[in-house]
Coordinates of C-alpha atoms and ligand atoms in Angstrom, one line a residue:
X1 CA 51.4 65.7 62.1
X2 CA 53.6 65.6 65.3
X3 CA 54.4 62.1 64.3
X4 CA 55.4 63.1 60.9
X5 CA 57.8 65.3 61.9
X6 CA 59.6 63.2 64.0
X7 CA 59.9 60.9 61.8
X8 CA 61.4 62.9 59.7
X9 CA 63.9 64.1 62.0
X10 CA 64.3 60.5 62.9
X11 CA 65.2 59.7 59.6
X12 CA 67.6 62.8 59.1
X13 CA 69.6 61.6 62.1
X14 CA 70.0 58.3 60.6
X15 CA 71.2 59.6 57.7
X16 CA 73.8 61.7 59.3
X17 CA 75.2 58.9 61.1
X18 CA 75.3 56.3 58.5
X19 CA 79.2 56.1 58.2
X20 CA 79.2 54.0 61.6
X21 CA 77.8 51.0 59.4
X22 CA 80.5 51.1 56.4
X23 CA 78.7 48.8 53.4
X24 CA 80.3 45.9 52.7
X25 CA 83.0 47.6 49.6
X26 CA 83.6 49.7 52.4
X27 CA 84.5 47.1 54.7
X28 CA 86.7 45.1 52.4
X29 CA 89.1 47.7 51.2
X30 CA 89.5 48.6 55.1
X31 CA 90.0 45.3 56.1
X32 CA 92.5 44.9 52.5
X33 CA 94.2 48.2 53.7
X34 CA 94.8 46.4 57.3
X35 CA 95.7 43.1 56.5
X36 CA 98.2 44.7 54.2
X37 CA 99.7 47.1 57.4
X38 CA 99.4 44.0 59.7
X39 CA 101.2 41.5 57.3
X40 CA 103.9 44.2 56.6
X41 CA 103.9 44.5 60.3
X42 CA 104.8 41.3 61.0
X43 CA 107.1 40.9 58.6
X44 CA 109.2 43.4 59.8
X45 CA 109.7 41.8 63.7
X46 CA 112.4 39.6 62.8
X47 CA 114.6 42.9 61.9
X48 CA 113.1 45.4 63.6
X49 CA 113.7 46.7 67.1
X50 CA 112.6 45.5 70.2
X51 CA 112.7 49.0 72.2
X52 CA 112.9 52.5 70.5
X53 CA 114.6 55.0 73.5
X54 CA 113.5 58.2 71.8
X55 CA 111.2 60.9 72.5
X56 CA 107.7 61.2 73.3
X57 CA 105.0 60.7 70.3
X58 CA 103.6 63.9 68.9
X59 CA 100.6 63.9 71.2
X60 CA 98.3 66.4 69.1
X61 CA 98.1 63.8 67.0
X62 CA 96.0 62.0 69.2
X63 CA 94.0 64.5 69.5
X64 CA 90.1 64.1 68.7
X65 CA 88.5 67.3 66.9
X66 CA 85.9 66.4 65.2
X67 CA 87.3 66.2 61.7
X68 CA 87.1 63.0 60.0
X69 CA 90.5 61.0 58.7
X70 CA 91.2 58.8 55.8
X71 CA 92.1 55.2 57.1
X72 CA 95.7 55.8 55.2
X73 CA 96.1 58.8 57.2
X74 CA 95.6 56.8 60.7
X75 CA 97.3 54.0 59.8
X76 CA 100.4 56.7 59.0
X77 CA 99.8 58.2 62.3
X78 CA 100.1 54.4 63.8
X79 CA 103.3 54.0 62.4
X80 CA 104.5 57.0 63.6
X81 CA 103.5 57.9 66.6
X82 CA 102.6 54.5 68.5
X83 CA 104.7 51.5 67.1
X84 CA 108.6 53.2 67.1
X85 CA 108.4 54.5 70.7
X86 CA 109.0 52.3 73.8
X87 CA 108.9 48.5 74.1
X88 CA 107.8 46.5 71.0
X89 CA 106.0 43.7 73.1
X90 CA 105.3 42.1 69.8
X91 CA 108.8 41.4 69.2
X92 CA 110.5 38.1 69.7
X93 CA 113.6 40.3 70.8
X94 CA 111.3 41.3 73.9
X95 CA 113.3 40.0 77.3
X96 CA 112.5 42.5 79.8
X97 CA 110.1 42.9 82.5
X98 CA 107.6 39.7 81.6
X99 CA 107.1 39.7 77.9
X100 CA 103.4 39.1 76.0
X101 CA 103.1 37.5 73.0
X102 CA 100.4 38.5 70.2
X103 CA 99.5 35.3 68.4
X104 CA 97.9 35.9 65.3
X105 CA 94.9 33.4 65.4
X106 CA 94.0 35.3 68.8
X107 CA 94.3 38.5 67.1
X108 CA 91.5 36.8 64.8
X109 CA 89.4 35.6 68.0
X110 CA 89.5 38.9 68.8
X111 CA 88.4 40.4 65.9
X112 CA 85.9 38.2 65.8
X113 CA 84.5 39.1 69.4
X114 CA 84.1 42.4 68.8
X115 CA 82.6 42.0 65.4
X116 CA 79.7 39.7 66.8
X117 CA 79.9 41.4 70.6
X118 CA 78.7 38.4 72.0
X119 CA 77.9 39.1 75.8
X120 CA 79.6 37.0 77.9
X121 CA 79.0 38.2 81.2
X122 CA 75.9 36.3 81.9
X123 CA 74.7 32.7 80.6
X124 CA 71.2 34.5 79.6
X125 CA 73.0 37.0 77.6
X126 CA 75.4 34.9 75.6
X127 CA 74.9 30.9 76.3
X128 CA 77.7 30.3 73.8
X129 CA 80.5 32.4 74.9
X130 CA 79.8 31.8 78.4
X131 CA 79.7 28.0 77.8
X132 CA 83.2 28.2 75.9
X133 CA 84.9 30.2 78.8
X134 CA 83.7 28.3 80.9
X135 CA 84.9 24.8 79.0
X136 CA 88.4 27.1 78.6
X137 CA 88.3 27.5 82.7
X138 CA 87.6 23.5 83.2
X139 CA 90.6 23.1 80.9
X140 CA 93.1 25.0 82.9
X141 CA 91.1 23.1 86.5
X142 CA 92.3 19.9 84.9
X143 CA 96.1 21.6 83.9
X144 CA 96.5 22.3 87.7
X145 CA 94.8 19.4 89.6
X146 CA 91.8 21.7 90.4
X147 CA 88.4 20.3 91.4
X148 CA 85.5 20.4 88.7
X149 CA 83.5 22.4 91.5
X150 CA 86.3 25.2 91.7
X151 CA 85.4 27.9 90.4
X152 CA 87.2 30.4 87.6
X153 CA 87.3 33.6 85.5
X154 CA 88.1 35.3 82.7
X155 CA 89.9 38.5 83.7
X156 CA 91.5 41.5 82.2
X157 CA 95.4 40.3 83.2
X158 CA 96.9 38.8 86.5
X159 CA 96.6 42.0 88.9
X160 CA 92.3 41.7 88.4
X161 CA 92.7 37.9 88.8
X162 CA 94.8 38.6 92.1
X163 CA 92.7 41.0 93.0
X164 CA 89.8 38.7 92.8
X165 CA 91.5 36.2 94.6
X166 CA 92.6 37.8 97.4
X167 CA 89.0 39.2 98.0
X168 CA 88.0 35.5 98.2
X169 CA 90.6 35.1 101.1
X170 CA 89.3 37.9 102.5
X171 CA 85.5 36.9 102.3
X172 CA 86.2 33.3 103.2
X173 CA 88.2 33.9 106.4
X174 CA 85.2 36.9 107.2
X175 CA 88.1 39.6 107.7
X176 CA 85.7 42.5 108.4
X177 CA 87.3 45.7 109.0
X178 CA 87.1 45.3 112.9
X179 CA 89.7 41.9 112.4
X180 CA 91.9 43.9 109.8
X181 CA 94.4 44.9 111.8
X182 CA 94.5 41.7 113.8
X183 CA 94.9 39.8 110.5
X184 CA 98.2 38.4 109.2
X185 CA 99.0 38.2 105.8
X186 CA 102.2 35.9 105.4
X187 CA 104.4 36.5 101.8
X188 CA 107.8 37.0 100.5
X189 CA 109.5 39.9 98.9
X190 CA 109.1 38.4 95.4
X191 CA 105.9 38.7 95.0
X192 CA 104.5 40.9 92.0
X193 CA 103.7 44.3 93.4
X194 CA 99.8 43.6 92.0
X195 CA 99.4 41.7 95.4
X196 CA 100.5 44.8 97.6
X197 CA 97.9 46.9 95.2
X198 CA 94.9 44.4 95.6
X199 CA 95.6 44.1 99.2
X200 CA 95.3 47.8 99.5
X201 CA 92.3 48.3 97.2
X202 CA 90.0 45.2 99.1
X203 CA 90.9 47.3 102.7
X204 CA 94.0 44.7 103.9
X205 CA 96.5 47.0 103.8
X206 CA 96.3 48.2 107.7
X207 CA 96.8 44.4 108.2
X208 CA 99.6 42.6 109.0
X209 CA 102.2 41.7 106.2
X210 CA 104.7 39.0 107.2
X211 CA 108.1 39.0 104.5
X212 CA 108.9 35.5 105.0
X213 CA 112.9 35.1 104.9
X214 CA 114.0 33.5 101.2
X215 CA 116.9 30.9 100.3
X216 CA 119.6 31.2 97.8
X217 CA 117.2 30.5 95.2
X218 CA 114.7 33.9 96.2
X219 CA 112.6 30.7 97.2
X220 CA 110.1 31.2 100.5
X221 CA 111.9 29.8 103.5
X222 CA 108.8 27.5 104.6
X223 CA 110.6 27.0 108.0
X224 CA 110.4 30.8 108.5
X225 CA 107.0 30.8 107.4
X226 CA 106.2 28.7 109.3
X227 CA 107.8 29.9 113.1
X228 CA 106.4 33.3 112.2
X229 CA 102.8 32.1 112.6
X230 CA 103.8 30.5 115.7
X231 CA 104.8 33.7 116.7
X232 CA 101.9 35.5 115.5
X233 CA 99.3 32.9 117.1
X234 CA 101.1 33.2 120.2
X235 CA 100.8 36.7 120.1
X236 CA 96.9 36.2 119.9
X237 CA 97.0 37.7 116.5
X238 CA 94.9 36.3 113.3
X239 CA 97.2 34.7 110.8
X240 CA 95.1 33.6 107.7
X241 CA 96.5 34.1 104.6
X242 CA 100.0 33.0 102.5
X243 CA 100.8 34.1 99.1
X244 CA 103.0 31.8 97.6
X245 CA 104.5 32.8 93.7
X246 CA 105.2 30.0 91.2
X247 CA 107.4 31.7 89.1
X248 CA 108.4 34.9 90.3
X249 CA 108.8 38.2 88.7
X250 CA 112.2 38.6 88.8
X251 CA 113.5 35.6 89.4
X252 CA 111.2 33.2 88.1
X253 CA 111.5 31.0 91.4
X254 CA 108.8 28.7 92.1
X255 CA 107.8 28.8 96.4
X256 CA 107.8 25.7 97.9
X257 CA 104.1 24.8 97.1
X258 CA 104.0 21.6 98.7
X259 CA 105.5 22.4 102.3
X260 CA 103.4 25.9 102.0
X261 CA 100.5 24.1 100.9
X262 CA 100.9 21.6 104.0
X263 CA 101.7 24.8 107.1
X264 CA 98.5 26.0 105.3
X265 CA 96.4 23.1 105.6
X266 CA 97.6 22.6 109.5
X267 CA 96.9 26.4 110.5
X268 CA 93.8 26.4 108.4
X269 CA 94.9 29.2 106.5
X270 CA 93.7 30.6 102.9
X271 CA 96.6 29.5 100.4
X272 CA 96.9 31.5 97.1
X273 CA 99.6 31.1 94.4
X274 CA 100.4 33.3 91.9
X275 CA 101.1 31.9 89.1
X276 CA 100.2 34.4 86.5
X277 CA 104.1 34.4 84.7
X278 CA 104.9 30.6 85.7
X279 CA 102.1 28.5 85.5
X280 CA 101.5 27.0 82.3
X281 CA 105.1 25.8 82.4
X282 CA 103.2 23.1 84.0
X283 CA 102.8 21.5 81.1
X284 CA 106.7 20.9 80.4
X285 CA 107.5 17.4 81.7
X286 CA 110.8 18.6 82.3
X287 CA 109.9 21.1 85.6
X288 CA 105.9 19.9 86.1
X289 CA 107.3 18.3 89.3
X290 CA 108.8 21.9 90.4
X291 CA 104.6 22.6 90.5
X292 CA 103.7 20.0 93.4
X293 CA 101.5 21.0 95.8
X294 CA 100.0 23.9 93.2
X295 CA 96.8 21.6 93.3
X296 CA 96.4 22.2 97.4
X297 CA 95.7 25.9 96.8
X298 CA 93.2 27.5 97.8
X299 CA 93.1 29.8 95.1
X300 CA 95.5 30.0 91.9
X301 CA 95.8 32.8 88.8
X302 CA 97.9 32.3 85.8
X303 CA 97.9 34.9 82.5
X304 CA 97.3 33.0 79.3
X305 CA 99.1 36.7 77.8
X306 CA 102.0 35.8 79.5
X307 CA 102.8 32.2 79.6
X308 CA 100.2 31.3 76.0
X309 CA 101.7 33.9 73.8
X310 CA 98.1 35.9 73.6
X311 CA 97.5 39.4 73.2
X312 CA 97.2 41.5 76.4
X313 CA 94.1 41.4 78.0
X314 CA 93.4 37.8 79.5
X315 CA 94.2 36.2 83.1
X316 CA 92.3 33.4 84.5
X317 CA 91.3 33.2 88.5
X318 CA 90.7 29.4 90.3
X319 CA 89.0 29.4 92.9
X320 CA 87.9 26.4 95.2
X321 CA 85.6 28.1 97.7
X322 CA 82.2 29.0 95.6
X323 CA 80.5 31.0 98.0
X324 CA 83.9 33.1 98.7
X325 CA 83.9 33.8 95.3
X326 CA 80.5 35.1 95.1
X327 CA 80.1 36.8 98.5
X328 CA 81.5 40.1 97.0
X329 CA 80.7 39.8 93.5
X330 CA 76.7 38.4 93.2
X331 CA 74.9 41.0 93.2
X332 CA 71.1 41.6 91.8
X333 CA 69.5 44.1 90.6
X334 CA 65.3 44.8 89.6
X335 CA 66.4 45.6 85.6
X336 CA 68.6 42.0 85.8
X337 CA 65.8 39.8 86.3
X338 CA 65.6 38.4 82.6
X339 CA 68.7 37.1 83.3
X340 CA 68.1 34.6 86.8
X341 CA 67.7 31.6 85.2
X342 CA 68.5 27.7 87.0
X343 CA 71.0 27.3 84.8
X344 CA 74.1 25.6 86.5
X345 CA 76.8 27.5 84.3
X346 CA 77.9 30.3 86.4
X347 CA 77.6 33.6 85.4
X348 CA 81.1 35.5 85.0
X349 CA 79.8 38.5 86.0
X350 CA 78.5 36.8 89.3
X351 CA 82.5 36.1 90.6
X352 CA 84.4 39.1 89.1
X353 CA 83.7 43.3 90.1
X354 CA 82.9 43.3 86.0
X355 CA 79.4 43.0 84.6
X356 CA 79.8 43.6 80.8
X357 CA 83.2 42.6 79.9
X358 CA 85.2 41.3 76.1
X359 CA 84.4 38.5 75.4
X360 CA 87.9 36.7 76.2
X361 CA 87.5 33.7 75.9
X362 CA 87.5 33.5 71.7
X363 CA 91.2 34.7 71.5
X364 CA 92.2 31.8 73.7
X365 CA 90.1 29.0 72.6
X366 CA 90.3 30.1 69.1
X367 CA 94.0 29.3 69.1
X368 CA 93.6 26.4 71.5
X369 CA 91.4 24.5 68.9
X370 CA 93.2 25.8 65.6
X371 CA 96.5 24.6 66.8
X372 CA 96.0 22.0 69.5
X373 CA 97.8 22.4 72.6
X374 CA 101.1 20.9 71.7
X375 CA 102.4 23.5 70.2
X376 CA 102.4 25.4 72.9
X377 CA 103.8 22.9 75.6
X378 CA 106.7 22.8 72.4
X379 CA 107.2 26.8 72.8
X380 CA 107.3 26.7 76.2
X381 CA 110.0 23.9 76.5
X382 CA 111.8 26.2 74.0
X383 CA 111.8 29.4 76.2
X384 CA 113.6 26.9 78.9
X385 CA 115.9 25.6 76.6
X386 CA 116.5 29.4 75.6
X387 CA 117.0 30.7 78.9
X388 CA 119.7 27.9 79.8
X389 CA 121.8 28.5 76.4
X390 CA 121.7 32.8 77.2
X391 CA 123.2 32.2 80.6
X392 CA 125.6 29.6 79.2
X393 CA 126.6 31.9 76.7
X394 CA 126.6 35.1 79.1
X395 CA 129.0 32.9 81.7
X396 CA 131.3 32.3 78.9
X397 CA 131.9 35.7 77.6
X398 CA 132.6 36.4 81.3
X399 CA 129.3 37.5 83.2
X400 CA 128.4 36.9 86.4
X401 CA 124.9 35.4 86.3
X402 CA 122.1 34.7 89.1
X403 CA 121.5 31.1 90.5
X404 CA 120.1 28.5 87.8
X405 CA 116.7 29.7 87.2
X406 CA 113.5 27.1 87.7
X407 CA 111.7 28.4 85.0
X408 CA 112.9 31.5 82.0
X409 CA 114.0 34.2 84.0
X410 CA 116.9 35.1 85.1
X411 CA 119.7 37.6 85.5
X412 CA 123.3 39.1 85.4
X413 CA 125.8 41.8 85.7
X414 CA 129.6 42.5 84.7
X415 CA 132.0 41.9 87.8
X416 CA 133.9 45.3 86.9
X417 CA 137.3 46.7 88.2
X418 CA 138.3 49.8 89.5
X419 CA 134.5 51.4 89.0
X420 CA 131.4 50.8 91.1
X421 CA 129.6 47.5 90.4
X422 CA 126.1 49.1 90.3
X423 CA 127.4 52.1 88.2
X424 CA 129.1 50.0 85.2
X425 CA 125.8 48.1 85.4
X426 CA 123.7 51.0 84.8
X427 CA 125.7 52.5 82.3
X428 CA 125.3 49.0 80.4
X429 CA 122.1 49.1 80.7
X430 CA 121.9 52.5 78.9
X431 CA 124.0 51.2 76.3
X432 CA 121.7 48.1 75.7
X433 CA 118.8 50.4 75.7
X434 CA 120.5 52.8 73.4
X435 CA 121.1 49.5 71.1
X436 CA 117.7 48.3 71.1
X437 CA 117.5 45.7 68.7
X438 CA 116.8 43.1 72.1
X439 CA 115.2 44.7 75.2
X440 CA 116.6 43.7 78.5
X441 CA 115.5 45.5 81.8
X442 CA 116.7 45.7 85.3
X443 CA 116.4 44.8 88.7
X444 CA 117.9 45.0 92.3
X445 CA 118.6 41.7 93.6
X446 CA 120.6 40.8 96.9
X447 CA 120.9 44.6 97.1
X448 CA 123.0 44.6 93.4
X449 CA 122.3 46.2 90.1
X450 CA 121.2 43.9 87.8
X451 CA 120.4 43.1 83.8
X452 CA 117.5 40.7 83.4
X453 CA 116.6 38.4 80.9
X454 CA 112.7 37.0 81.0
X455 CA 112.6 34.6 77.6
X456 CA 108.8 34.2 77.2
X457 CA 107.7 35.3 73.8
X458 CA 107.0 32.8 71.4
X459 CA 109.2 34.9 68.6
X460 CA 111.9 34.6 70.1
X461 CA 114.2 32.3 68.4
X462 CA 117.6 31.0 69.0
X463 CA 119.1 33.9 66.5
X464 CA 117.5 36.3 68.6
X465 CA 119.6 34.7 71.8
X466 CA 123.0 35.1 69.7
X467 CA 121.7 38.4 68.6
X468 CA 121.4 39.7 72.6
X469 CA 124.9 37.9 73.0
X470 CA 126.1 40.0 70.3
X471 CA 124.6 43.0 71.7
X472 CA 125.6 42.6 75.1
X473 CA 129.2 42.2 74.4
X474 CA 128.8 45.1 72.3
X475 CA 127.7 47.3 74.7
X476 CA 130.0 45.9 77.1
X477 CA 132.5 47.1 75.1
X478 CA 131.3 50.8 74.7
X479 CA 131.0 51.1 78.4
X480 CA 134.1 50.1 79.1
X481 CA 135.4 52.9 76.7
X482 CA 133.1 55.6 78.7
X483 CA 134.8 54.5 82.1
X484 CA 137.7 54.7 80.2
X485 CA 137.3 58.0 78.9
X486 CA 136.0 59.6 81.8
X487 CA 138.9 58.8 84.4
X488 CA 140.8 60.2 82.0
X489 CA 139.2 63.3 82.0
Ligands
LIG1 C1 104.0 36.9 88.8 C2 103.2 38.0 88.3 N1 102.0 38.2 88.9 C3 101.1 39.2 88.4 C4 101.5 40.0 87.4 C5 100.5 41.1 87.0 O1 99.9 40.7 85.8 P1 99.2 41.8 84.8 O2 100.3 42.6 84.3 O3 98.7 40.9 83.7 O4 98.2 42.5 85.5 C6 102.7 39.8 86.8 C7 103.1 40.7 85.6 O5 104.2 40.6 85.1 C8 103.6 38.8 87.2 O6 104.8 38.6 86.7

């Protein structure tokens, strides 16, 4: 009787929350409706904006209340409320801050991940994903001169993969919190502010932190780097640590790897490079020798949603010490024990803080295998090409521009008369924001106001380079009419 009755409540239940498994008409005219929003999307990125300065979304209608939506309604709020506010990272007129990409065939990998929700945290759970991530990991070990025994992983973006990184160092050199303060951590200024972050969150930030001096380039000065650990030995302190960049944030400037990679081999220090913006410019035979010494590192990251056009949401840790890698992150656990196999394929979730985790490595492979890789190495030569025509064109129309970049970042500001340097700067800033239709952002370099450029998006074409030109000059143009107008006044 008892049983009947649940059973029947069971089977209520289950009827009440049958609209989480839509039948298949269901599923088609959804998916029709979105592959019609997402074509129509697309479409549009050639004319639309790249930044919409406006105000804030209408937050309520975010709000969840329990009512149910049609799809149309959603998709209306989408277009409203999310896509014309902000940065449109999807946009090939995306140059500011490090742009992302959004290739379609990931966008399928993706879609496909989630529809099977393969597990690809451990080799028991998903054999096959882990298996492909892990072929995708050997992949970038061979790009970069890594050994077959480093190790790798699949990570959220470049501050996780640092993150992961850096607690290697850590692990490896056996920095427990009595050596913290002893410890020296050798870097320059240009490093992304993710390392400051991960250094605080693994317990380093009461160590040391050495700025090492930079040259005209906003290279590390590896003769600096190297007297200050001679100084910091002498002084009986623990140096164990550089962080190198191989394409900077701001600048794009690649470190010395080689020299750094040598004063870290002779003082038996951990040697990490970031190269989460610069690294697959590797595969350009035109800078790959600007990357020497990038196969001595200790440890290496580099963001396949930066530098292979995919979606947000994937970075990729090397590291060469195993056991560092693990010391933090294998961990076990009595309701786990299905999963201890012998298998030799190592478990993501045993070298990264995640256990369950998307399965990332689809969106990258998917693309990888549909298009081959030269496609890619192509784009990427293009972004170079890009970023040397922009600063041609910017010096000819009378802009002062930063050194020549190594990689597809770079900078500049208007030399004005009569008004502050820093203040005309800003004020064409506004302007460009104001404009919109490319997105530049800013920066303070050598202690100056100044406009960046960071060409990295695969849809951004030439046009879109004579299109900032034109915008540029434009707003040049304005702001020199508010200066005008306000001394005036
Ligand atoms: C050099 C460098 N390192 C790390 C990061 C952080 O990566 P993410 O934003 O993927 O966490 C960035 C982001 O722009 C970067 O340019």
């Amino acid at each position: 009787m008892i049983e009947k009755e649940i059973k029947d409540q069971i089977l209520a239940k289950e009827n009440l929350s049958k609209a989480l498994e839509p039948n298949e008409d269901e599923r088609k005219e959804l998916l029709n409706k979105l592959e019609t929003f997402c074509n129509n999307f697309i479409d549009q990125l050639e004319n639309g904006k790249a930044y919409y300065e406006n105000e804030s979304p209408d937050r309520t209608k975010f709000a969840i209340d329990n009512q149910t939506y049609s799809f149309d309604h959603l998709l209306e709020i989408y277009t409203k409320e999310v896509l014309p506010h902000g940065v449109n990272p999807a946009s090939g007129g995306h140059l500011g801050y490090i742009p992302g990409g959004g290739l379609f065939t990931s966008a399928l990998g993706d879609y496909l991940a989630a529809i099977s929700n393969e597990y690809a945290g451990i080799h028991f759970g998903s054999p096959g994903a882990v298996c492909m991530e892990t072929e995708l990991i050997n992949w970038v070990k061979s790009i970069f001169g890594f050994p077959k025994t480093a190790i790798g992983n699949l990570s959220s973006g470049g501050s996780i993969a640092n993150l992961i990184a850096l607690n290697a160092a850590r692990d490896s050199h056996e920095i427990s919190s009595e050596k913290v303060k002893k410890s020296v951590i050798y870097l320059s200024k240009q490093v992304h502010h993710c390392i400051q972050k991960a250094l605080r969150i693994i317990g380093l930030g009461e160590s040391n932190i050495r700025y090492i001096a930079l040259d005209e380039f906003h290279r590390m000065q590896s003769t600096d780097l190297e007297k200050k650990i001679a100084k910091d030995k002498m002084d009986g302190l623990n140096p164990y640590l550089i962080i190198a960049s191989a394409g900077t944030t701001d600048t794009g400037a690649i470190d010395p790897l080689d020299e750094i990679a040598n004063i870290a081999k002779a003082n038996k220090m951990w040697f990490h490079v970031d190269a989460a913006y610069g690294g697959f410019f590797i595969l350009c035979d035109s800078v790959k020798h600007k990357f020497k010494g990038i196969e001595k590192a200790d440890s290496l990251v580099v963001d396949p949603h930066k530098g292979m056009f995919l979606p947000y949401g994937i970075g990729i840790v090397l590291v060469k010490d195993r056991s560092a890698m693990m010391h933090s992150n294998n961990y076990t656990a009595n309701y786990m024990q299905d999963t201890f196999t012998n298998e030799r394929i190592i478990n993501p979730a045993d070298v990264s803080p995640e256990l369950t985790k998307h399965f990332r490595g689809l969106r990258m492979w998917l693309p990888l295998k549909l298009h081959g890789i030269q496609p890619f190495i192509s784009c990427l030569e293009a972004k170079l090409l890009q970023t040397k025509y922009f600063l041609s064109l910017l010096k000819s129309h009378g802009f002062q521009t930063g050194i020549e970049p190594d990689l597809s970042v770079s900078y500049f500001w208007h030399e004005a008369t009569n008004i502050e340097n820093d203040l005309f700067n800003k004020q064409l800033m506004a302007f460009i924001h104001q404009d919109g239709r490319v997105f530049l952002s800013s920066s303070i370099i050598n202690n100056k106001y100044v406009i960046r450029i960071a060409i990295l998006s695969f849809r951004t074409k030439l046009n879109t380079i004579e299109l900032g030109m034109e915008m540029i000059l434009k707003a040049r143009t304005k702001t020199l009419d508010f200066f005008k107008r306000s001394q005036n006044i």
